[in-house]
mmCIF file of C-alpha atoms in Angstrom:
data_model
loop_
_atom_site.group_PDB
_atom_site.id
_atom_site.type_symbol
_atom_site.label_atom_id
_atom_site.label_comp_id
_atom_site.label_asym_id
_atom_site.label_seq_id
_atom_site.Cartn_x
_atom_site.Cartn_y
_atom_site.Cartn_z
ATOM 1 C CA MET A 1 24.831 190.019 65.955
ATOM 2 C CA LYS A 2 25.617 186.681 67.683
ATOM 3 C CA TYR A 3 27.230 186.502 71.069
ATOM 4 C CA LEU A 4 29.707 183.823 71.659
ATOM 5 C CA GLY A 5 29.399 184.256 75.561
ATOM 6 C CA THR A 6 29.844 186.535 78.467
ATOM 7 C CA TYR A 7 30.813 186.555 82.048
ATOM 8 C CA ILE A 8 29.904 188.268 85.319
ATOM 9 C CA ILE A 9 32.525 189.130 87.809
ATOM 10 C CA LYS A 10 31.721 190.836 91.168
ATOM 11 C CA PRO A 11 32.859 190.541 94.787
ATOM 12 C CA ASN A 12 31.973 187.300 96.219
ATOM 13 C CA GLN A 13 30.861 188.971 99.475
ATOM 14 C CA ILE A 14 30.439 192.729 100.085
ATOM 15 C CA ASP A 15 32.802 194.535 102.531
ATOM 16 C CA LEU A 16 34.970 192.092 104.360
ATOM 17 C CA GLY A 17 34.956 189.529 101.635
ATOM 18 C CA ASP A 18 35.324 191.830 98.684
ATOM 19 C CA HIS A 19 38.879 190.767 97.874
ATOM 20 C CA VAL A 20 37.608 187.500 96.518
ATOM 21 C CA ALA A 21 35.859 187.659 93.174
ATOM 22 C CA ASN A 22 32.801 185.537 92.183
ATOM 23 C CA CYS A 23 32.611 184.664 88.530
ATOM 24 C CA SER A 24 30.078 182.914 86.296
ATOM 25 C CA TYR A 25 30.163 182.232 82.643
ATOM 26 C CA MET A 26 27.502 181.875 79.979
ATOM 27 C CA VAL A 27 28.353 180.364 76.646
ATOM 28 C CA ASN A 28 25.963 180.316 73.605
ATOM 29 C CA PRO A 29 25.068 176.664 73.183
ATOM 30 C CA LYS A 30 25.936 176.975 69.395
ATOM 31 C CA PHE A 31 29.495 177.583 70.428
ATOM 32 C CA HIS A 32 30.123 175.003 73.087
ATOM 33 C CA GLY A 33 33.239 173.120 72.546
ATOM 34 C CA ARG A 34 35.012 175.718 70.392
ATOM 35 C CA GLY A 35 37.138 177.525 72.991
ATOM 36 C CA THR A 36 34.821 180.248 74.088
ATOM 37 C CA GLY A 37 35.009 179.236 77.842
ATOM 38 C CA LYS A 38 38.773 179.280 77.665
ATOM 39 C CA LEU A 39 38.898 182.685 76.259
ATOM 40 C CA LEU A 40 36.316 184.003 78.918
ATOM 41 C CA CYS A 41 38.353 182.426 81.694
ATOM 42 C CA GLU A 42 41.626 183.831 80.496
ATOM 43 C CA HIS A 43 40.058 187.244 80.202
ATOM 44 C CA SER A 44 38.407 187.090 83.526
ATOM 45 C CA ILE A 45 41.479 185.988 85.509
ATOM 46 C CA LYS A 46 43.295 189.011 83.969
ATOM 47 C CA PHE A 47 40.367 191.355 84.723
ATOM 48 C CA ALA A 48 40.219 190.149 88.309
ATOM 49 C CA LYS A 49 43.962 190.563 88.878
ATOM 50 C CA ASN A 50 43.807 194.135 87.304
ATOM 51 C CA LYS A 51 40.906 194.990 89.611
ATOM 52 C CA GLY A 52 42.961 193.786 92.702
ATOM 53 C CA PHE A 53 41.105 190.687 93.537
ATOM 54 C CA LEU A 54 43.224 188.138 95.442
ATOM 55 C CA GLY A 55 41.216 185.044 94.296
ATOM 56 C CA ILE A 56 38.299 183.930 92.323
ATOM 57 C CA GLN A 57 35.602 181.555 93.541
ATOM 58 C CA PHE A 58 32.879 179.770 91.611
ATOM 59 C CA ASN A 59 30.101 178.969 94.206
ATOM 60 C CA ILE A 60 28.462 176.342 91.927
ATOM 61 C CA VAL A 61 29.965 174.218 89.316
ATOM 62 C CA VAL A 62 27.734 171.264 88.393
ATOM 63 C CA SER A 63 29.665 168.029 89.042
ATOM 64 C CA THR A 64 28.470 166.459 85.936
ATOM 65 C CA ASN A 65 29.708 169.231 83.791
ATOM 66 C CA GLU A 66 32.974 167.476 83.356
ATOM 67 C CA SER A 67 34.151 169.638 80.487
ATOM 68 C CA ALA A 68 33.747 172.797 82.677
ATOM 69 C CA VAL A 69 35.336 171.163 85.726
ATOM 70 C CA LYS A 70 38.414 170.112 83.639
ATOM 71 C CA LEU A 71 38.714 173.542 82.067
ATOM 72 C CA TRP A 72 38.617 175.400 85.378
ATOM 73 C CA GLN A 73 41.240 172.859 86.761
ATOM 74 C CA ARG A 74 43.539 173.578 83.742
ATOM 75 C CA PHE A 75 43.366 177.287 84.649
ATOM 76 C CA GLY A 76 44.324 176.449 88.350
ATOM 77 C CA PHE A 77 41.027 176.238 90.077
ATOM 78 C CA ASP A 78 40.759 173.697 92.769
ATOM 79 C CA ILE A 79 37.671 171.936 94.078
ATOM 80 C CA ILE A 80 37.413 173.170 97.725
ATOM 81 C CA GLY A 81 34.066 171.871 98.562
ATOM 82 C CA THR A 82 30.986 169.733 97.470
ATOM 83 C CA THR A 83 27.368 170.585 98.065
ATOM 84 C CA PRO A 84 25.484 167.298 97.871
ATOM 85 C CA LYS A 85 22.480 166.995 95.487
ATOM 86 C CA ALA A 86 22.392 170.765 95.042
ATOM 87 C CA PHE A 87 21.430 170.820 91.428
ATOM 88 C CA ARG A 88 18.405 169.344 89.639
ATOM 89 C CA HIS A 89 19.936 167.813 86.521
ATOM 90 C CA GLN A 90 17.310 167.483 83.709
ATOM 91 C CA THR A 91 18.106 163.756 83.135
ATOM 92 C CA LEU A 92 20.185 162.581 86.048
ATOM 93 C CA GLY A 93 18.127 164.009 88.875
ATOM 94 C CA LEU A 94 19.862 165.469 91.862
ATOM 95 C CA VAL A 95 23.554 165.884 91.437
ATOM 96 C CA ASP A 96 26.435 167.409 93.485
ATOM 97 C CA THR A 97 27.967 170.759 92.796
ATOM 98 C CA TYR A 98 31.349 171.980 93.734
ATOM 99 C CA ILE A 99 32.781 175.275 94.984
ATOM 100 C CA MET A 100 35.985 175.999 93.024
ATOM 101 C CA TYR A 101 38.698 178.499 93.975
ATOM 102 C CA LYS A 102 41.868 180.021 92.361
ATOM 103 C CA ASP A 103 44.358 182.017 94.323
ATOM 104 C CA LEU A 104 45.431 184.939 92.295
ATOM 105 C CA THR A 105 48.432 185.789 94.382
ATOM 106 C CA THR A 106 50.454 182.909 92.992
ATOM 107 C CA ASN A 107 51.452 181.938 89.468
ATOM 108 C CA LYS A 108 49.601 178.587 89.762
#
């Protein structure tokens, strides 16, 4: 059996920060660019809302992963912070990462 991808969703912070979800996605490289990330994102947003989360935060999105950044933005995620040189890219060296957030209490 081949897996297209999966995601992990959990509270971003235990106790007082558990109303915001943290989500990370993994897509099988053989299926990049085929809409798998879109399906995972759609499902994770619905799942998070159903579980009562008020927002979703990605703590690390590599700035050079332009397709992921654009996809998350299409789903209403905003870049709310940048961590300089936080990722060791295999060919580009140190690159920035973004913190991205989506408010689940609005229809945005």
